[in-house]
mmCIF file of C-alpha atoms in Angstrom:
data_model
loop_
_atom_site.group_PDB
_atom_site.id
_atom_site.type_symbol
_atom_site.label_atom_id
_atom_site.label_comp_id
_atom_site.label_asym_id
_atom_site.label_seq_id
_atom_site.Cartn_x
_atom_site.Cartn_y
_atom_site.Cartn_z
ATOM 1 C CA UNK A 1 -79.223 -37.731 -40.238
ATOM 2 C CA UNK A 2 -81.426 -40.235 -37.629
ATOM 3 C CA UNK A 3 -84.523 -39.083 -36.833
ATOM 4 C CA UNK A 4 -86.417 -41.334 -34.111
ATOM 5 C CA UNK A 5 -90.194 -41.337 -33.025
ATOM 6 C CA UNK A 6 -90.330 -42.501 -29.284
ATOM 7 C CA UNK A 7 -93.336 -43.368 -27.592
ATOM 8 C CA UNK A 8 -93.993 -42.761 -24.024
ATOM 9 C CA UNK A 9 -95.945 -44.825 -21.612
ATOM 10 C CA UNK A 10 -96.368 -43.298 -18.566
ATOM 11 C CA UNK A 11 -94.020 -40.809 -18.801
ATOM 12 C CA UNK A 12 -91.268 -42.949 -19.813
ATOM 13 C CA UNK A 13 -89.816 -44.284 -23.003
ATOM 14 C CA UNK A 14 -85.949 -45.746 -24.701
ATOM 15 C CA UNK A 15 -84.477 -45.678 -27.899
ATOM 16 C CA UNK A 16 -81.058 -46.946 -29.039
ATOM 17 C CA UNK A 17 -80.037 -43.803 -31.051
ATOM 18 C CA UNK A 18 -76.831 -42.591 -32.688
ATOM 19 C CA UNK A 19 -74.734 -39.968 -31.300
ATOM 20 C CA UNK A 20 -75.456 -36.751 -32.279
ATOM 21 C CA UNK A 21 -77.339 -33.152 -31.405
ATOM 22 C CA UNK A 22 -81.217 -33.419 -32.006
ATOM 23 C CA UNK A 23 -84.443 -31.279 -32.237
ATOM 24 C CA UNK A 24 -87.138 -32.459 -30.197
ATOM 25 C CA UNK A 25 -90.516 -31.838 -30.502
ATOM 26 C CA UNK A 26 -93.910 -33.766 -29.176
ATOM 27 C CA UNK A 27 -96.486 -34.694 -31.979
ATOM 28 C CA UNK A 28 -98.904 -36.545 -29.851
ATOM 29 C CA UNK A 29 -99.735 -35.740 -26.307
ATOM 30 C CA UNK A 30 -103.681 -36.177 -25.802
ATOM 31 C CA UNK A 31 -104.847 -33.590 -22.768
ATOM 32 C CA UNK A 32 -101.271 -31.064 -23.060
ATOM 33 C CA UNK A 33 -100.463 -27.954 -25.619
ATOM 34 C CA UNK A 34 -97.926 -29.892 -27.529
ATOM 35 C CA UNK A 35 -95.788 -26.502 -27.703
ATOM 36 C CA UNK A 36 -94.855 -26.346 -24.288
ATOM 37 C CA UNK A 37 -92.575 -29.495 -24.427
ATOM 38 C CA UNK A 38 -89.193 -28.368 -22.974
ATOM 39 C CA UNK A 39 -86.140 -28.929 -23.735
ATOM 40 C CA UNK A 40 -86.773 -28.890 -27.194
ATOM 41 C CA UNK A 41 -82.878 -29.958 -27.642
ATOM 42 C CA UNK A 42 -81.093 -33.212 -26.553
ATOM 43 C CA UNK A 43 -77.522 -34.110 -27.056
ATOM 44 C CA UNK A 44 -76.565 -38.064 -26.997
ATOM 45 C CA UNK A 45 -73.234 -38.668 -25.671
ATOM 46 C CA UNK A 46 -72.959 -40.947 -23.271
ATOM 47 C CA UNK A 47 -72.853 -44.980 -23.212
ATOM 48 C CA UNK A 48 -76.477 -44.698 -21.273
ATOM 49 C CA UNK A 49 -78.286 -41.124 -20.216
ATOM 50 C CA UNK A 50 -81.409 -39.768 -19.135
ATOM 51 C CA UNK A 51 -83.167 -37.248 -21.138
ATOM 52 C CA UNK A 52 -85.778 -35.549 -18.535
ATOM 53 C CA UNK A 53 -88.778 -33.645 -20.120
ATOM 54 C CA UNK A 54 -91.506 -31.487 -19.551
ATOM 55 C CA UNK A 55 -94.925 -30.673 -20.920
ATOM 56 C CA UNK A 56 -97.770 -28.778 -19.794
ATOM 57 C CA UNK A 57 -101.567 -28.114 -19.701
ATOM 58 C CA UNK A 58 -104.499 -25.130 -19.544
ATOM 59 C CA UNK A 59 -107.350 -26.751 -18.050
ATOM 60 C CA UNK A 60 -108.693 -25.172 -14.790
ATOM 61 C CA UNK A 61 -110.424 -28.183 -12.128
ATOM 62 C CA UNK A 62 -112.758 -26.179 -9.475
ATOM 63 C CA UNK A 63 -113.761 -28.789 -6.751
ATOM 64 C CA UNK A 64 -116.266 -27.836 -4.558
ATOM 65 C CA UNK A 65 -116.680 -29.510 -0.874
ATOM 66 C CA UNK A 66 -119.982 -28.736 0.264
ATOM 67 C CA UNK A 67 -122.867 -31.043 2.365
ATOM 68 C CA UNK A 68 -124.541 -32.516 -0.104
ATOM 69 C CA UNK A 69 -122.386 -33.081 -2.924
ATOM 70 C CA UNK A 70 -124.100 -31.453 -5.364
ATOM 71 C CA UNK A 71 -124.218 -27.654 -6.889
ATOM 72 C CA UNK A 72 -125.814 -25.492 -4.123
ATOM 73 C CA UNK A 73 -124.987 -27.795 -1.015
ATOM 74 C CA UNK A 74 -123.235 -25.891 2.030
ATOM 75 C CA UNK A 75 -120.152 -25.459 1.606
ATOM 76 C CA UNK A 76 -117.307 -25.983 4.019
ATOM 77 C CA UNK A 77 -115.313 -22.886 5.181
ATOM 78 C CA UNK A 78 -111.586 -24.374 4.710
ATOM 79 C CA UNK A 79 -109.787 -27.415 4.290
ATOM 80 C CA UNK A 80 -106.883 -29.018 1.776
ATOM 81 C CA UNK A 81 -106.893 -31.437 -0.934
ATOM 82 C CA UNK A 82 -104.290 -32.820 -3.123
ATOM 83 C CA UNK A 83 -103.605 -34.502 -6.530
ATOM 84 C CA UNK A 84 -102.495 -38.354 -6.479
ATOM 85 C CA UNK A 85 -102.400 -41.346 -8.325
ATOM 86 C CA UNK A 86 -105.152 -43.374 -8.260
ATOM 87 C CA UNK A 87 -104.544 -45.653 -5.458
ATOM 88 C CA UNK A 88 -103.454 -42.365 -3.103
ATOM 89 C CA UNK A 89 -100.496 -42.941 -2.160
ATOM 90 C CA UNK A 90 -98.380 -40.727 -4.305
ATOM 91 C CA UNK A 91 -98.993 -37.230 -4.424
ATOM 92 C CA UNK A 92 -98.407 -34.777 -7.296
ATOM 93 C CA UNK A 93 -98.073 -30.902 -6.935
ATOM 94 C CA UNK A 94 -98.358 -28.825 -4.414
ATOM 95 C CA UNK A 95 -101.653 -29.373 -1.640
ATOM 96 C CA UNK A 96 -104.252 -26.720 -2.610
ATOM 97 C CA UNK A 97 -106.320 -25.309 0.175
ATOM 98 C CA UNK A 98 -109.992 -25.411 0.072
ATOM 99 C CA UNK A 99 -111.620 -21.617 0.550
ATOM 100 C CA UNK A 100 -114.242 -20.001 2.294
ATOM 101 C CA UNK A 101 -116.671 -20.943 0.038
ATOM 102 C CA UNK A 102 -115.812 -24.509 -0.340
ATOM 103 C CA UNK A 103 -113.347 -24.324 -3.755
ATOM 104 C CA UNK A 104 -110.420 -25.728 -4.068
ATOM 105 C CA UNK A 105 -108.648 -24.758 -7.438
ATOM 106 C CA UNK A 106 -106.644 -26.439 -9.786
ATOM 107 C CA UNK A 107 -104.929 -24.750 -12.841
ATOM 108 C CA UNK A 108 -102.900 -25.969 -15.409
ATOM 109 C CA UNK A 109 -104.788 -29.642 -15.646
ATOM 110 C CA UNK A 110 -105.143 -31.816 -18.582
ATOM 111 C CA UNK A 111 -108.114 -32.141 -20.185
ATOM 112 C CA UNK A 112 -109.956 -34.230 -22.674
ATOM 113 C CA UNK A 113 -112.985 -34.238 -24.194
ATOM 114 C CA UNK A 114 -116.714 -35.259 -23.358
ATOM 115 C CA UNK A 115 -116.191 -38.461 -25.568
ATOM 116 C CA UNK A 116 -112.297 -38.986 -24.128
ATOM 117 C CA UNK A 117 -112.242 -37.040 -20.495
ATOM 118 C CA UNK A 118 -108.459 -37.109 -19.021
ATOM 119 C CA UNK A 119 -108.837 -39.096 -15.364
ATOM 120 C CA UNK A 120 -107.427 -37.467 -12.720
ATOM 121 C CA UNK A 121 -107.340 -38.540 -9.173
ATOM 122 C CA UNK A 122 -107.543 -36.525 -5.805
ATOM 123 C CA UNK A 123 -107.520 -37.350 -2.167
ATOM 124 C CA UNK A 124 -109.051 -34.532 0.493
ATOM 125 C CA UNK A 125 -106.749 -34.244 3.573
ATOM 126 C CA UNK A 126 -108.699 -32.217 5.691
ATOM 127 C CA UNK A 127 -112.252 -30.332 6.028
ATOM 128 C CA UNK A 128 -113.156 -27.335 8.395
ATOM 129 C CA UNK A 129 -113.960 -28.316 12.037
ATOM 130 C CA UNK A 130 -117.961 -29.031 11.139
ATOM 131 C CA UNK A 131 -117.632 -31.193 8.560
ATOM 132 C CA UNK A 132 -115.699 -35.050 7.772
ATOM 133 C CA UNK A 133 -113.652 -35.071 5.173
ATOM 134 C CA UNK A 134 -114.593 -37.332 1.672
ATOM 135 C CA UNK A 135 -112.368 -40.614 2.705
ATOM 136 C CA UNK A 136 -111.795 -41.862 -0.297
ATOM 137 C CA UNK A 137 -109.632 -41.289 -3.382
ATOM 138 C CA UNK A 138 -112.102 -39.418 -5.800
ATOM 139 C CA UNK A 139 -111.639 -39.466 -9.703
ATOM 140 C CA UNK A 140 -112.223 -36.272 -12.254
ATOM 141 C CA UNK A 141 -112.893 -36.968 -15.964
ATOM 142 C CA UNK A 142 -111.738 -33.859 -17.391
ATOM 143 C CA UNK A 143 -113.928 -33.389 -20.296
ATOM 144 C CA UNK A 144 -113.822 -29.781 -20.965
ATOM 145 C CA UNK A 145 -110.842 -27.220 -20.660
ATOM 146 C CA UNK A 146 -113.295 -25.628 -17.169
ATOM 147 C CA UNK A 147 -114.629 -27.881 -14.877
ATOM 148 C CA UNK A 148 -116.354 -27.839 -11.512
ATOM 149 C CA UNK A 149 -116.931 -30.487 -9.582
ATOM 150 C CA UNK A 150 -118.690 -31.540 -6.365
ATOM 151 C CA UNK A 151 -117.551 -33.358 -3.330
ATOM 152 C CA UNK A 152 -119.931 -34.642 -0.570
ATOM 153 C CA UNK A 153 -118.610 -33.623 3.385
ATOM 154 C CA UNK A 154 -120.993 -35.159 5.913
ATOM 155 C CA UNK A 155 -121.525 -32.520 8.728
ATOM 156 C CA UNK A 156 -119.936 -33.671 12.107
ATOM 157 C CA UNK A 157 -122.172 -35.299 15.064
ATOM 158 C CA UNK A 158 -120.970 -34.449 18.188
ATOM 159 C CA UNK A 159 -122.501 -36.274 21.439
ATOM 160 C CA UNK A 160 -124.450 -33.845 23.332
ATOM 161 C CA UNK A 161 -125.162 -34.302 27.093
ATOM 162 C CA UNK A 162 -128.453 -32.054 28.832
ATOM 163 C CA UNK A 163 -129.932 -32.111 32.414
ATOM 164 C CA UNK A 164 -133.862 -31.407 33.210
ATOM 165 C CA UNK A 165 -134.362 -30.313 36.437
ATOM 166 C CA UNK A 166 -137.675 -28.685 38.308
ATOM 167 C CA UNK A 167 -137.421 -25.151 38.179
ATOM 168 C CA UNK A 168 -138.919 -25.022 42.121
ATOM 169 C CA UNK A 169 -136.826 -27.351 43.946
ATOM 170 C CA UNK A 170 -133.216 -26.933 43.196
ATOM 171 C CA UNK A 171 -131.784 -30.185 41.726
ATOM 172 C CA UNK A 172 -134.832 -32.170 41.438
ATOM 173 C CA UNK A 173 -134.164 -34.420 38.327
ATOM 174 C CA UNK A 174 -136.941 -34.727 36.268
ATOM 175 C CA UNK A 175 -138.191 -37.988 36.677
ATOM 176 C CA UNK A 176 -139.498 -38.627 32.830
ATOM 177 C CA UNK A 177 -139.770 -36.150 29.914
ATOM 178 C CA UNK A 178 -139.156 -35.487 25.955
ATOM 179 C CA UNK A 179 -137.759 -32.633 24.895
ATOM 180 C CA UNK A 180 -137.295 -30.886 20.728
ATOM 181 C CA UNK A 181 -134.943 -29.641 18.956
ATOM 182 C CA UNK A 182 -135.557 -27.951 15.904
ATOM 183 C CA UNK A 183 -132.928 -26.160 13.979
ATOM 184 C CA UNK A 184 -133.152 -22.570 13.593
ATOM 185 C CA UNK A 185 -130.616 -22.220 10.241
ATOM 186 C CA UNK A 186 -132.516 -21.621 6.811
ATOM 187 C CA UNK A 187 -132.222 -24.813 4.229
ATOM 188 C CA UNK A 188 -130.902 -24.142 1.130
ATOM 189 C CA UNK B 1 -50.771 -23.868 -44.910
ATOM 190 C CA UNK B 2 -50.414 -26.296 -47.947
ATOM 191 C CA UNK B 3 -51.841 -29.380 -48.331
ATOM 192 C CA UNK B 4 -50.168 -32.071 -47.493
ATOM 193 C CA UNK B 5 -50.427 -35.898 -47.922
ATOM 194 C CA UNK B 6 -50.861 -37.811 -44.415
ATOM 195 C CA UNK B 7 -49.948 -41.223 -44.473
ATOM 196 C CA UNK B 8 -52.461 -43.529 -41.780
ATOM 197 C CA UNK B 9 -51.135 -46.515 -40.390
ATOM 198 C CA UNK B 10 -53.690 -48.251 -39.277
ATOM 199 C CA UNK B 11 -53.846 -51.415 -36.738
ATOM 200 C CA UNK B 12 -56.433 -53.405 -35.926
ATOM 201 C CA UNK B 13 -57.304 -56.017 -33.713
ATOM 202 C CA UNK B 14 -59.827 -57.247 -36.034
ATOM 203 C CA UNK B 15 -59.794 -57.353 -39.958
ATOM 204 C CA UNK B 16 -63.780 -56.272 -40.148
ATOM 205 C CA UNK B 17 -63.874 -52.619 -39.729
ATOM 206 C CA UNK B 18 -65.262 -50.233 -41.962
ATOM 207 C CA UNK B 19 -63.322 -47.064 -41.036
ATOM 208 C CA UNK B 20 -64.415 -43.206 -42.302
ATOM 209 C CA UNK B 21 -62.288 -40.717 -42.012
ATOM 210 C CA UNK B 22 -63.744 -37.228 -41.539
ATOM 211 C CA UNK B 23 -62.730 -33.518 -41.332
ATOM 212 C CA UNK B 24 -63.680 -31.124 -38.698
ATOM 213 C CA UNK B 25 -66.891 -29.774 -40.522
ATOM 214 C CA UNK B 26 -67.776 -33.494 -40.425
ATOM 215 C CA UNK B 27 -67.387 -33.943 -44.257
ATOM 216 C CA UNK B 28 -66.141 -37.339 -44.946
ATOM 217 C CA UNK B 29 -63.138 -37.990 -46.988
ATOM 218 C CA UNK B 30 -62.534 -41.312 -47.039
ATOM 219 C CA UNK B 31 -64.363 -44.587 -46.230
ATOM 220 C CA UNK B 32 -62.912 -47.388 -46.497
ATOM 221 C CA UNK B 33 -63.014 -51.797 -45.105
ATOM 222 C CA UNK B 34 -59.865 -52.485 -43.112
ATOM 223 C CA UNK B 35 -59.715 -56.287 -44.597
ATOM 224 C CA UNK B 36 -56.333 -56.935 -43.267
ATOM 225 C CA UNK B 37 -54.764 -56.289 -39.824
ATOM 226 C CA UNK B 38 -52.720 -53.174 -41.585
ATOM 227 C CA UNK B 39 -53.794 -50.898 -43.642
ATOM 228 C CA UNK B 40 -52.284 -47.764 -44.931
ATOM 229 C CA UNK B 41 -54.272 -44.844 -46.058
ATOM 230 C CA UNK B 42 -53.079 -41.957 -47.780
ATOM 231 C CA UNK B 43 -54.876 -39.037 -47.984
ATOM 232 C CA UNK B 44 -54.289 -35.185 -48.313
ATOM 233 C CA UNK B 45 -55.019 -32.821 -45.944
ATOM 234 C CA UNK B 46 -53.741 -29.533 -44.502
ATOM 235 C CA UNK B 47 -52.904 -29.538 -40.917
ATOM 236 C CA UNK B 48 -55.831 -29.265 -38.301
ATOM 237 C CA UNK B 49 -57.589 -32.233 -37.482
ATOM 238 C CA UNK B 50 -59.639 -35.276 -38.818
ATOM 239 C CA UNK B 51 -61.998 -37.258 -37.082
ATOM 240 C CA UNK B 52 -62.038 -41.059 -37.370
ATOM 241 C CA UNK B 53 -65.258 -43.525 -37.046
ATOM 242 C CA UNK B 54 -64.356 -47.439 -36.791
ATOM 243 C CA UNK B 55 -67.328 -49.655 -37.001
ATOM 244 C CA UNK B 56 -67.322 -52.845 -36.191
ATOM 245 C CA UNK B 57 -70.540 -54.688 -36.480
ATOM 246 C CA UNK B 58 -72.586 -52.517 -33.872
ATOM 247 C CA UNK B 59 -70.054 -50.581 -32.395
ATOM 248 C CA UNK B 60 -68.696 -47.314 -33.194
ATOM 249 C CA UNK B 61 -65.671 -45.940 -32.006
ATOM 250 C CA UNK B 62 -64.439 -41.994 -32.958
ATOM 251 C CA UNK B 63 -60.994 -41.164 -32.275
ATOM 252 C CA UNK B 64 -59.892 -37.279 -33.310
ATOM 253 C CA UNK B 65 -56.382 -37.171 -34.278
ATOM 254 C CA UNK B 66 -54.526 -33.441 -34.181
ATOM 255 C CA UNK B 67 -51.470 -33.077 -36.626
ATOM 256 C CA UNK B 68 -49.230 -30.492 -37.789
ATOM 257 C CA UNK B 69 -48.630 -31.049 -41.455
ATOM 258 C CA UNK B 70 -45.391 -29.582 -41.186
ATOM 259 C CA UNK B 71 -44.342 -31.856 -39.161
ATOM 260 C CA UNK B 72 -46.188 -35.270 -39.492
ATOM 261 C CA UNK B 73 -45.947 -37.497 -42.240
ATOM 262 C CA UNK B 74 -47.464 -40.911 -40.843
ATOM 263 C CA UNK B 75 -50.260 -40.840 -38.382
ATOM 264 C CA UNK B 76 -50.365 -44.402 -36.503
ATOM 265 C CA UNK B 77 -53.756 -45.086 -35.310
ATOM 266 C CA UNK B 78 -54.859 -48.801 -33.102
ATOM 267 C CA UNK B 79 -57.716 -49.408 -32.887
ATOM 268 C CA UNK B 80 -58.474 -52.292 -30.319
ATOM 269 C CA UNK B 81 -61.769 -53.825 -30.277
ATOM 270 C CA UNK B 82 -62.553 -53.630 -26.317
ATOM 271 C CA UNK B 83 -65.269 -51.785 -23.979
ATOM 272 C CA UNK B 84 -64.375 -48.175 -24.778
ATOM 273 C CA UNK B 85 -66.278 -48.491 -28.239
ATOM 274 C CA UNK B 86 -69.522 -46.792 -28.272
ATOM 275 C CA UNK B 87 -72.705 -48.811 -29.097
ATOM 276 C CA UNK B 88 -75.606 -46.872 -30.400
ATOM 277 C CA UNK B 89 -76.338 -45.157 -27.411
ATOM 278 C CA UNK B 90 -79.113 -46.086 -25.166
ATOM 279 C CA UNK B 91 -81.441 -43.164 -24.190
ATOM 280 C CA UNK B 92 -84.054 -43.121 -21.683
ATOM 281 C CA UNK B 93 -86.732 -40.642 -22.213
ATOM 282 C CA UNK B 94 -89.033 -39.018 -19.316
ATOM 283 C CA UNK B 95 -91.731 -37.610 -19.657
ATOM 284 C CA UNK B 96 -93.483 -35.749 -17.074
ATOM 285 C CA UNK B 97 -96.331 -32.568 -16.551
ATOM 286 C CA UNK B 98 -94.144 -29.681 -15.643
ATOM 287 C CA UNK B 99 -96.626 -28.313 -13.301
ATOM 288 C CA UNK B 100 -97.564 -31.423 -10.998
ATOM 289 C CA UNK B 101 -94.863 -33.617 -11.936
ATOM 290 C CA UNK B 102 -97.599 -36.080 -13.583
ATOM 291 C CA UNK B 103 -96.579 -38.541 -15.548
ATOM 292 C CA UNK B 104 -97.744 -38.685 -19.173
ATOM 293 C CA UNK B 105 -99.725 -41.304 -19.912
ATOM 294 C CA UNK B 106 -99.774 -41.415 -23.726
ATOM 295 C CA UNK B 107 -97.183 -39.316 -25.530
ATOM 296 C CA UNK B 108 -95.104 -39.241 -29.233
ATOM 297 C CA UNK B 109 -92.147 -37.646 -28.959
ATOM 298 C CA UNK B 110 -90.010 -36.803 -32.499
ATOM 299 C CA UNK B 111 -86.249 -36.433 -32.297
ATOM 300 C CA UNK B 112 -84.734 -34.851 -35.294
ATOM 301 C CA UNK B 113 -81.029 -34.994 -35.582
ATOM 302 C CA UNK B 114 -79.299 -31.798 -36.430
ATOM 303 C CA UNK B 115 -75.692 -33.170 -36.288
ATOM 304 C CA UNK B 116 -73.682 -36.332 -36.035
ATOM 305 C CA UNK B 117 -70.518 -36.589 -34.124
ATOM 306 C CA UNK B 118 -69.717 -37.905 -36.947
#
């Protein structure tokens, strides 16, 4: 009976094989539980065919979009972000939405280690209405099965416009003056 | 039902093949080089049905041939060396993460056969 070893290369591979009703199983798949490959059956019996398979992971990705980009930052209050390749364009999975408290989760990853981390890519679509969203396609070395990580969103600036007028005669501009603003919200 | 001999008359375009013939559990009985354009083989069998494999060079071809043993005494088989014979198949595998549809980047993949078509 044939038994074949086929590599795959981003997620395809080929192999000229005889007919026939085979086991399948994965015995190297760096970042995924090798036991969750499914089908674990393939039948060859046509001139040229497709055998489609599946695999899957248990790391959990928590990405937290706050103002400074770093644990403890503000965080935004809602927003969505989305796996993709690593130029953006293509998108894989479902968009997550990004909570109340900034977090945007991702389960069922892949994951390396420190030495090896699996690279996954992301792209935020959207942040709340205070805050810009990160523009750029961000990378994840998943080095560990749990991971957080933090993404920088840049409050907004929005073009204020004031008048300074004398209090005594109604609609007197005031010719010449400097006036302070000092936020009132705690840091930190 | 008794056994039975069963006479195959076999034709071939070519004088190359190697031809097995096999039963329906897929155990072979009878391989054999077709080194002329005819060949008769003779072989016994109850009725039911045999399976036969012509190779020639890479191709293999399977024809499954029903007969009554009550009834048949020669069995004429052609074989004709065109596009219905069956290479080695070519299989493409995919790969991908079930739950984002990722492809994997870097992946060994074993595939154990468990039965021939014979």
């Amino acid at each position: 009976m044939a038994d074949y070893n086929i590599t795959i290369i981003n997620g395809t591979g080929s192999q000229t094989m005889s007919a026939g009703s085979y086991s399948v199983s994965a015995i190297y798949a760096p970042g995924y539980d090798m036991q969750t490959l499914s089908p674990t059956t393939y039948t060859s019996t046509s001139t040229t065919q497709t055998g489609a398979f599946t695999i899957s992971a248990n790391g959990t990705l928590t990405i937290n979009f706050n103002e400074t980009g770093a644990e403890g930052g503000t965080p935004i209050t809602s927003g969505s972000v989305v796996m993709t390749d690593s130029t953006g364009e293509t998108q894989y999975g479902s968009i997550v939405q990004i909570d109340s408290n900034g977090n945007a989760t991702f389960n069922n990853v892949p994951y390396g280690s420190e030495q090896s981390a699996y690279t996954l890519y992301f792209k935020q679509l959207t942040s709340d209405e205070n805050h810009n969203i990160y523009e750029s396609v961000f990378a994840v070395g998943m080095g560990s099965q749990t991971q957080t990580e933090y993404i920088l969103n840049t409050s907004k600036s929005v073009l204020q416009n004031f008048t300074l007028t004398d209090a005594n005669h109604s609609g007197l501009p005031v010719y010449n003056a400097v006036l302070k603003f000092e936020s009132t919200e705690l840091e930190g | 039902m008794p056994k039975k001999s069963i006479v195959f008359d076999i034709f071939c375009s070519k004088n190359q093949y190697e031809l097995t013939i096999i039963d329906e559990n897929c155990n072979i009985l009878q391989k054999t080089k077709i080194k002329t354009y005819h060949s008769k083989i003779c072989i016994c069998l109850k009725g039911g049905f045999v399976k036969l494999k012509a190779k020639y060079k890479d191709f293999v071809y399977f024809r499954t041939i029903y007969f009554d043993s009550c009834r048949h005494h020669n069995i004429f088989v052609n074989f004709v060396f065109n596009s219905n014979f069956l290479k080695y198949l070519d299989c493409k595998i995919t790969l991908t993460d079930k739950n984002y549809g990722l492809p994997i980047k870097n992946a060994l993949l074993n595939f154990k056969q468990n039965k021939s078509i014979c």
